[in-house]
Short mmCIF file of C-alpha atoms in Angstrom, two decimals:
data_model
loop_
_atom_site.label_atom_id
_atom_site.label_comp_id
_atom_site.label_asym_id
_atom_site.label_seq_id
_atom_site.Cartn_x
_atom_site.Cartn_y
_atom_site.Cartn_z
CA MET A 17 -8.15 -74.22 -12.45
CA ARG A 18 -4.49 -73.79 -13.25
CA GLN A 19 -1.69 -74.12 -10.70
CA ASN A 20 0.47 -71.20 -9.93
CA ILE A 21 3.97 -72.52 -9.32
CA THR A 22 7.17 -70.95 -8.15
CA VAL A 23 10.23 -72.28 -9.34
CA LEU A 24 13.08 -71.34 -6.98
CA GLY A 25 16.27 -72.09 -9.14
CA SER A 26 14.63 -71.87 -12.52
CA THR A 27 17.84 -71.74 -14.46
CA GLY A 28 19.51 -74.89 -13.08
CA SER A 29 18.81 -78.55 -14.28
CA ILE A 30 16.03 -79.08 -12.13
CA GLY A 31 14.43 -75.94 -12.89
CA ALA A 32 14.57 -76.26 -16.61
CA SER A 33 13.49 -79.79 -16.33
CA THR A 34 10.63 -78.09 -14.33
CA LEU A 35 9.58 -75.59 -16.79
CA ASP A 36 9.89 -78.36 -19.82
CA VAL A 37 7.08 -80.41 -17.74
CA ILE A 38 5.12 -77.47 -17.36
CA ARG A 39 5.48 -76.32 -21.07
CA ARG A 40 3.80 -80.07 -21.73
CA HIS A 41 1.01 -79.14 -19.76
CA PRO A 42 -0.36 -75.13 -20.01
CA GLU A 43 -3.76 -76.00 -19.18
CA ARG A 44 -2.61 -77.38 -15.64
CA TYR A 45 0.10 -75.11 -14.39
CA ARG A 46 1.59 -71.58 -14.90
CA ALA A 47 4.76 -70.65 -14.11
CA TYR A 48 4.32 -67.89 -11.50
CA ALA A 49 7.69 -66.93 -10.09
CA LEU A 50 10.94 -67.59 -11.97
CA CYS A 51 13.77 -67.10 -9.66
CA ALA A 52 17.47 -67.52 -10.42
CA HIS A 53 20.85 -66.82 -8.96
CA SER A 54 22.47 -64.97 -11.50
CA GLN A 55 22.21 -66.56 -14.74
CA VAL A 56 20.26 -63.49 -16.65
CA ASP A 57 20.26 -64.26 -20.07
CA LYS A 58 18.97 -67.75 -19.37
CA LEU A 59 16.28 -66.23 -17.11
CA PHE A 60 15.27 -63.78 -19.32
CA ALA A 61 14.35 -66.40 -22.03
CA GLN A 62 12.50 -68.04 -19.86
CA CYS A 63 10.73 -64.79 -19.04
CA LEU A 64 10.08 -64.45 -22.70
CA GLU A 65 8.26 -67.92 -23.01
CA PHE A 66 6.66 -68.47 -19.76
CA ARG A 67 5.67 -64.58 -19.01
CA PRO A 68 5.76 -65.10 -15.41
CA ALA A 69 4.43 -62.72 -13.21
CA PHE A 70 7.39 -62.09 -11.15
CA ALA A 71 11.25 -62.87 -11.47
CA VAL A 72 13.81 -63.03 -9.11
CA VAL A 73 17.79 -62.82 -9.16
CA ARG A 74 19.96 -62.10 -6.12
CA ASP A 75 22.03 -59.34 -7.31
CA PRO A 76 20.24 -55.87 -7.37
CA ALA A 77 22.21 -54.79 -10.69
CA LEU A 78 21.59 -57.87 -12.18
CA ALA A 79 17.83 -57.47 -11.57
CA ALA A 80 18.10 -53.88 -12.99
CA ASP A 81 19.08 -55.53 -15.87
CA LEU A 82 16.34 -57.98 -16.10
CA ALA A 83 13.85 -55.35 -15.54
CA GLU A 84 14.96 -53.24 -18.49
CA ARG A 85 14.85 -56.20 -20.78
CA CYS A 86 11.51 -57.34 -19.47
CA ARG A 87 10.27 -53.59 -20.20
CA ALA A 88 11.74 -53.66 -23.58
CA ALA A 89 9.99 -56.97 -24.31
CA GLY A 90 6.70 -55.82 -23.30
CA LEU A 91 6.46 -58.60 -20.93
CA PRO A 92 4.14 -58.40 -17.56
CA THR A 93 6.88 -59.63 -15.31
CA LEU A 94 7.84 -57.83 -12.21
CA VAL A 95 11.67 -57.91 -11.52
CA ARG A 96 12.73 -58.28 -7.86
CA HIS A 97 15.87 -59.24 -5.95
CA GLY A 98 17.24 -60.71 -2.91
CA VAL A 99 16.39 -63.26 -0.51
CA GLU A 100 13.35 -61.42 1.00
CA ALA A 101 11.98 -61.56 -2.75
CA LEU A 102 12.62 -65.30 -2.72
CA VAL A 103 11.02 -65.60 0.63
CA ASP A 104 8.08 -63.53 -0.42
CA LEU A 105 7.36 -65.61 -3.49
CA ALA A 106 7.82 -68.92 -1.89
CA ALA A 107 5.13 -68.00 0.50
CA ALA A 108 2.87 -65.64 -1.52
CA PRO A 109 -0.99 -66.07 -1.41
CA GLU A 110 -1.14 -66.49 -5.09
CA VAL A 111 1.29 -69.50 -5.15
CA ASP A 112 -0.34 -73.25 -5.07
CA ALA A 113 3.07 -75.19 -5.47
CA VAL A 114 7.12 -74.50 -4.83
CA MET A 115 9.91 -76.33 -6.81
CA ALA A 116 12.61 -76.18 -4.22
CA ALA A 117 15.44 -76.57 -6.71
CA ILE A 118 17.90 -73.92 -5.46
CA VAL A 119 21.26 -75.59 -4.75
CA GLY A 120 22.72 -75.66 -1.28
CA ALA A 121 22.24 -73.80 1.76
CA ALA A 122 21.06 -70.80 0.10
CA GLY A 123 17.47 -72.97 -0.70
CA LEU A 124 16.50 -72.84 3.18
CA GLU A 125 14.72 -69.79 3.85
CA PRO A 126 12.63 -69.56 1.00
CA THR A 127 11.78 -73.36 1.49
CA LEU A 128 11.16 -73.15 4.99
CA ALA A 129 8.99 -70.07 4.40
CA ALA A 130 6.99 -72.18 1.58
CA ALA A 131 6.16 -75.01 4.24
CA ARG A 132 5.43 -72.55 6.90
CA ALA A 133 2.62 -70.86 4.34
CA GLY A 134 1.18 -74.44 3.84
CA LYS A 135 2.31 -74.80 0.31
CA LYS A 136 2.84 -77.77 -1.78
CA VAL A 137 6.56 -78.00 -1.61
CA MET A 138 8.26 -80.11 -4.20
CA LEU A 139 11.55 -80.77 -2.60
CA ALA A 140 14.85 -81.00 -4.78
CA ASN A 141 16.94 -79.22 -2.55
CA LYS A 142 18.39 -81.99 0.10
CA GLU A 143 20.34 -79.47 1.89
CA VAL A 144 17.43 -78.03 3.10
CA LEU A 145 16.52 -81.28 5.31
CA VAL A 146 20.73 -81.65 5.88
CA MET A 147 20.72 -78.42 7.67
CA ALA A 148 17.46 -78.07 9.33
CA GLY A 149 15.50 -81.55 9.32
CA GLU A 150 13.90 -80.98 12.45
CA LEU A 151 12.75 -77.65 12.26
CA PHE A 152 11.47 -78.16 8.44
CA MET A 153 9.61 -81.14 9.14
CA ARG A 154 8.03 -79.65 12.36
CA ALA A 155 6.99 -76.58 9.77
CA VAL A 156 5.29 -79.19 7.25
CA ARG A 157 3.35 -80.60 10.12
CA GLU A 158 2.46 -77.42 12.07
CA HIS A 159 1.40 -75.32 8.81
CA GLY A 160 -0.37 -78.33 6.86
CA ALA A 161 2.00 -77.95 4.07
CA MET A 162 2.29 -81.28 1.59
CA LEU A 163 5.63 -82.21 1.24
CA LEU A 164 6.93 -84.12 -2.19
CA PRO A 165 10.43 -85.36 -2.88
CA VAL A 166 11.76 -84.88 -5.99
CA ASP A 167 14.97 -86.48 -5.49
CA SER A 168 14.96 -89.28 -8.00
CA GLU A 169 15.78 -91.92 -5.14
CA HIS A 170 13.49 -90.47 -2.51
CA ASN A 171 10.74 -89.80 -5.18
CA ALA A 172 11.36 -93.83 -5.82
CA ILE A 173 10.74 -94.73 -2.08
CA PHE A 174 7.75 -92.50 -1.59
CA GLN A 175 6.37 -94.40 -4.40
CA SER A 176 7.38 -97.58 -3.20
CA LEU A 177 5.97 -96.93 0.22
CA PRO A 178 2.48 -97.88 1.16
CA ALA A 179 0.24 -94.34 1.56
CA ASP A 180 0.20 -94.54 5.29
CA PHE A 181 3.74 -94.76 5.76
CA SER A 182 3.64 -91.83 8.16
CA ARG A 183 2.00 -93.71 10.89
CA GLY A 184 5.68 -95.68 11.03
CA LEU A 185 7.54 -97.83 8.54
CA ALA A 186 7.76 -100.64 11.22
CA SER A 187 3.89 -100.59 11.54
CA CYS A 188 3.96 -100.76 7.59
CA GLY A 189 6.01 -103.84 7.61
CA VAL A 190 8.94 -102.04 6.12
CA ARG A 191 12.12 -103.76 7.10
CA ARG A 192 14.61 -101.19 5.31
CA ILE A 193 15.05 -98.67 2.39
CA LEU A 194 17.50 -99.34 -0.12
CA LEU A 195 18.97 -96.07 -1.66
CA THR A 196 20.87 -96.46 -4.92
CA ALA A 197 23.76 -94.77 -6.13
CA SER A 198 25.52 -94.77 -9.66
CA GLY A 199 28.84 -94.51 -7.76
CA GLY A 200 29.62 -91.44 -10.17
CA PRO A 201 32.64 -91.38 -12.50
CA PHE A 202 35.18 -92.83 -10.36
CA ARG A 203 33.66 -96.08 -8.85
CA ASN A 204 36.32 -98.20 -10.55
CA THR A 205 39.17 -95.75 -10.86
CA ALA A 206 42.38 -96.96 -8.68
CA LEU A 207 42.75 -94.96 -5.74
CA ALA A 208 46.22 -93.72 -6.64
CA ASP A 209 44.74 -92.33 -9.54
CA LEU A 210 42.22 -89.86 -7.83
CA CYS A 211 45.20 -87.63 -6.78
CA HIS A 212 44.90 -86.04 -10.09
CA VAL A 213 41.20 -85.73 -10.78
CA THR A 214 40.37 -82.41 -12.67
CA PRO A 215 36.69 -80.70 -12.05
CA GLU A 216 36.06 -81.62 -15.48
CA GLN A 217 36.59 -85.09 -14.81
CA ALA A 218 34.70 -85.07 -11.89
CA CYS A 219 31.63 -83.06 -13.73
CA ALA A 220 31.35 -85.74 -16.36
CA HIS A 221 28.52 -87.83 -14.84
CA PRO A 222 28.13 -91.16 -16.76
CA ASN A 223 24.39 -91.18 -16.53
CA TRP A 224 22.85 -87.87 -14.93
CA VAL A 225 22.78 -84.65 -16.28
CA MET A 226 23.32 -82.13 -13.27
CA GLY A 227 24.99 -79.10 -12.21
CA ARG A 228 28.48 -78.55 -11.43
CA LYS A 229 28.33 -78.73 -7.56
CA ILE A 230 26.05 -81.84 -7.68
CA SER A 231 28.21 -83.48 -10.17
CA VAL A 232 31.26 -83.29 -7.59
CA ASP A 233 28.98 -84.48 -4.80
CA SER A 234 28.01 -87.48 -6.62
CA ALA A 235 32.11 -88.29 -7.69
CA THR A 236 32.72 -88.20 -3.78
CA MET A 237 29.44 -89.55 -2.84
CA MET A 238 28.60 -86.85 -0.49
CA ASN A 239 25.81 -86.40 -2.58
CA LYS A 240 24.56 -90.10 -1.67
CA GLY A 241 25.19 -89.08 2.27
CA LEU A 242 23.06 -86.06 1.91
CA GLU A 243 20.38 -88.08 0.65
CA VAL A 244 20.68 -90.52 3.52
CA ILE A 245 20.03 -87.78 5.91
CA GLU A 246 17.37 -86.55 3.60
CA ALA A 247 15.86 -89.87 3.57
CA HIS A 248 16.02 -89.96 7.35
CA TRP A 249 13.57 -87.00 7.96
CA LEU A 250 11.31 -87.58 4.99
CA PHE A 251 10.59 -91.19 6.09
CA ALA A 252 11.38 -91.08 9.86
CA ALA A 253 13.89 -93.60 9.20
CA PRO A 254 16.56 -94.73 11.63
CA PRO A 255 19.85 -94.36 10.08
CA ASP A 256 20.33 -98.40 10.38
CA MET A 257 17.49 -98.82 8.51
CA ILE A 258 18.72 -96.71 5.47
CA GLU A 259 21.21 -98.51 3.22
CA VAL A 260 23.12 -97.29 0.30
CA VAL A 261 23.41 -99.71 -2.90
CA VAL A 262 26.00 -98.99 -5.85
CA HIS A 263 23.97 -99.48 -9.11
CA PRO A 264 25.83 -98.47 -11.82
CA GLN A 265 22.95 -98.33 -14.64
CA SER A 266 21.13 -95.80 -12.72
CA VAL A 267 17.76 -97.55 -13.52
CA MET A 268 16.45 -98.86 -10.40
CA HIS A 269 16.14 -95.80 -8.37
CA SER A 270 15.72 -97.12 -5.11
CA ALA A 271 13.59 -99.52 -3.22
CA VAL A 272 11.74 -100.50 -0.12
CA GLN A 273 12.13 -104.02 1.42
CA TYR A 274 9.30 -105.57 3.53
CA ASN A 275 9.50 -107.93 6.42
CA ASP A 276 7.36 -110.33 3.95
CA GLY A 277 10.40 -110.59 1.81
CA SER A 278 9.04 -108.56 -0.82
CA LEU A 279 11.04 -105.71 -2.73
CA LEU A 280 9.19 -102.96 -4.44
CA ALA A 281 10.97 -100.72 -6.31
CA GLN A 282 10.68 -97.84 -8.95
CA LEU A 283 12.49 -98.28 -12.15
CA GLY A 284 13.03 -95.75 -15.25
CA ASN A 285 15.01 -94.16 -17.20
CA PRO A 286 17.54 -91.45 -15.60
CA ASP A 287 15.69 -88.54 -16.77
CA MET A 288 14.50 -85.77 -13.72
CA ARG A 289 11.42 -84.90 -15.32
CA THR A 290 9.83 -88.32 -14.27
CA PRO A 291 9.83 -87.67 -10.28
CA ILE A 292 9.09 -83.86 -11.42
CA ALA A 293 6.05 -84.76 -13.13
CA TYR A 294 4.65 -86.97 -10.08
CA ALA A 295 5.21 -84.47 -7.88
CA LEU A 296 3.40 -81.86 -9.93
CA ALA A 297 0.25 -84.19 -10.80
CA TRP A 298 0.71 -86.44 -7.40
CA PRO A 299 -1.82 -88.39 -6.93
CA GLU A 300 -2.24 -88.55 -10.70
CA ARG A 301 0.34 -89.09 -13.28
CA ILE A 302 0.81 -87.33 -16.50
CA GLU A 303 3.22 -87.32 -19.49
CA ALA A 304 6.66 -86.30 -18.50
CA GLY A 305 8.30 -86.28 -22.04
CA VAL A 306 10.31 -89.50 -20.83
CA GLU A 307 11.14 -92.21 -22.85
CA PRO A 308 9.83 -95.75 -21.70
CA LEU A 309 12.02 -97.94 -20.24
CA ASP A 310 13.17 -100.68 -22.52
CA LEU A 311 14.37 -103.87 -19.80
CA PHE A 312 15.71 -105.60 -22.97
CA ALA A 313 17.79 -102.67 -24.15
CA VAL A 314 19.13 -102.40 -20.57
CA GLY A 315 19.96 -106.07 -20.26
CA ARG A 316 21.31 -106.37 -17.02
CA LEU A 317 21.43 -104.72 -13.61
CA ASP A 318 24.53 -104.56 -11.36
CA PHE A 319 24.45 -104.09 -7.40
CA GLN A 320 27.31 -103.73 -4.97
CA PRO A 321 28.27 -102.35 -1.60
CA PRO A 322 29.91 -99.02 -1.32
CA ASP A 323 33.54 -98.69 -0.84
CA LEU A 324 33.81 -96.61 2.18
CA GLU A 325 37.54 -96.08 2.02
CA ARG A 326 37.16 -94.70 -1.57
CA PHE A 327 33.82 -92.58 -0.94
CA ARG A 328 34.85 -91.19 2.73
CA CYS A 329 32.07 -88.66 2.69
CA LEU A 330 29.66 -91.25 2.99
CA GLN A 331 30.67 -92.15 6.26
CA LEU A 332 30.59 -88.99 7.10
CA ALA A 333 27.14 -88.27 6.52
CA TYR A 334 26.02 -91.38 8.19
CA ASP A 335 28.34 -90.10 11.47
CA VAL A 336 26.81 -86.71 11.64
CA LEU A 337 23.26 -88.10 11.22
CA ARG A 338 23.77 -90.22 14.47
CA GLU A 339 25.44 -87.14 16.08
CA GLY A 340 22.34 -84.97 15.28
CA GLY A 341 21.77 -81.09 16.27
CA THR A 342 23.72 -78.85 14.03
CA ALA A 343 26.44 -81.61 12.89
CA PRO A 344 24.78 -82.34 9.50
CA ALA A 345 24.83 -78.39 8.66
CA ILE A 346 28.46 -78.26 9.53
CA LEU A 347 29.34 -80.94 7.22
CA ASN A 348 26.82 -79.49 4.65
CA ALA A 349 28.95 -76.11 5.01
CA ALA A 350 32.30 -77.45 5.05
CA ASN A 351 31.52 -79.32 1.94
CA GLU A 352 30.07 -76.55 -0.05
CA VAL A 353 33.16 -74.40 0.64
CA ALA A 354 35.33 -77.45 -0.09
CA VAL A 355 33.67 -78.29 -3.71
CA ALA A 356 33.77 -74.47 -4.53
CA ALA A 357 37.66 -74.35 -3.72
CA PHE A 358 37.85 -77.81 -6.26
CA LEU A 359 36.22 -76.42 -8.90
CA ASP A 360 38.34 -73.22 -8.67
CA ARG A 361 41.43 -75.28 -8.60
CA ALA A 362 42.22 -74.20 -5.07
CA LEU A 363 41.79 -77.84 -3.41
CA PRO A 364 42.73 -81.28 -4.83
CA PHE A 365 39.78 -83.90 -5.07
CA LEU A 366 40.70 -86.06 -2.40
CA ALA A 367 41.01 -83.31 -0.03
CA ILE A 368 37.45 -82.78 -0.02
CA ALA A 369 36.74 -85.59 2.16
CA ARG A 370 39.81 -84.64 4.44
CA LEU A 371 38.63 -80.89 5.11
CA ASN A 372 35.10 -82.06 5.52
CA GLU A 373 36.49 -84.37 8.53
CA ALA A 374 38.96 -81.48 9.74
CA VAL A 375 36.10 -78.96 10.32
CA LEU A 376 33.54 -81.66 11.86
CA GLN A 377 36.52 -82.17 14.77
CA ALA A 378 37.11 -78.36 14.80
CA VAL A 379 33.74 -77.07 14.81
CA PRO A 380 31.69 -78.08 18.09
CA ALA A 381 27.84 -79.23 17.21
CA GLY A 382 25.20 -77.75 19.12
CA PRO A 383 21.58 -78.40 19.40
CA GLU A 384 19.12 -77.52 16.29
CA GLY A 385 16.85 -75.27 18.59
CA SER A 386 16.18 -72.52 15.68
CA LEU A 387 16.85 -71.40 12.35
CA ASP A 388 19.59 -68.91 14.17
CA ASP A 389 21.43 -72.15 15.51
CA VAL A 390 21.64 -73.61 12.31
CA LEU A 391 22.63 -70.65 10.58
CA ALA A 392 25.56 -69.81 13.08
CA ALA A 393 26.62 -73.62 13.05
CA ASP A 394 26.83 -73.18 9.05
CA ALA A 395 28.37 -69.78 9.29
CA ALA A 396 31.25 -71.01 11.65
CA ALA A 397 32.05 -74.28 9.47
CA ARG A 398 32.33 -71.79 6.13
CA ARG A 399 34.96 -69.56 8.19
CA TYR A 400 37.22 -72.38 9.40
CA ALA A 401 36.85 -74.14 6.17
CA GLY A 402 37.57 -71.03 4.13
CA ARG A 403 40.46 -70.46 6.73
CA MET A 404 42.14 -74.04 6.33
CA ILE A 405 41.92 -73.50 2.41
CA GLY A 406 43.45 -69.79 2.65
CA GLU A 407 46.66 -71.14 4.52
CA GLY A 408 47.26 -74.13 2.09
CA CYS A 409 46.77 -76.57 4.77
CA PHE A 410 45.32 -79.40 2.19
CA ALA A 411 47.06 -77.97 -0.99
#
């Protein structure tokens, strides 16, 4: 039987790659619901091709426009709008699996709903675990959800760990997890020159095709910091067991080192369709449209430690992981506001890390007792960060 897939964030890079894999296997998968923020033209084109049962956008006016287009095209697609619709279609009884690819805090509620409904959750939204790791992992356990990581690094770690790693990494002989990072476009740029970085330069990732927000996070290495927090929750790994390694070629996607001296790694071309296909078909493997890795063409693999002076955001992520509670949610919220301001040219590139640190110092963290606690911390951090930007504190 075909699996019904809800794609949260279908018009983004992960969503589009997911639909490409689905396109290659129509006998196995059906795009049941496609959900986007505001790219109605792209979403309508997806509806024309995949004919989903539902389509969702955030804004009611955009939803009305999309609904009219679908009616005129004779599509069977019902159009809904808002967060409630996202939650409903992540947890719907007809849905077998959810691709959680909405960027940022906006993906938290529908992804949590999918876990509470016991779905197969293919997690590409790292902010879910950054903001509410304890709550989310508890929901996965209590409701029998299947959690499969889609981030290339965490997917590589998942492939390199033993099948029974849930009994504890130390019990499995794991010494440490090596989380690789490309270093982004400014790995070798002189620090003085970073003062003049533009959004266009920050979004020009040398290896991966990603959205603008994630591209900026890669340039600051906040993306890797968030992935450290994500790895902690996915694999029950203490912070000191997770080591970031800068690997410019982005060929070794991450690795696991064992007590016997072995290092198991997953390698491949930098194409998100590989981990997406792995998550969709697990424990099987299916064709993903990705060219096999040619080691002779790669020629060499380089590795180096990250420069924490250059990549201050990475250190902040380790700090909030050790602090716990709502501290990671505060950092994530501050960073989302900072990156949005940078992309709008209202904040210099180097001020992203400074603003994040200032918010962490000003907004007190508390326990992650409930979703309301997480959302309150998120809102407080956003208010403070927005006020500082508005007052020109980091101009």
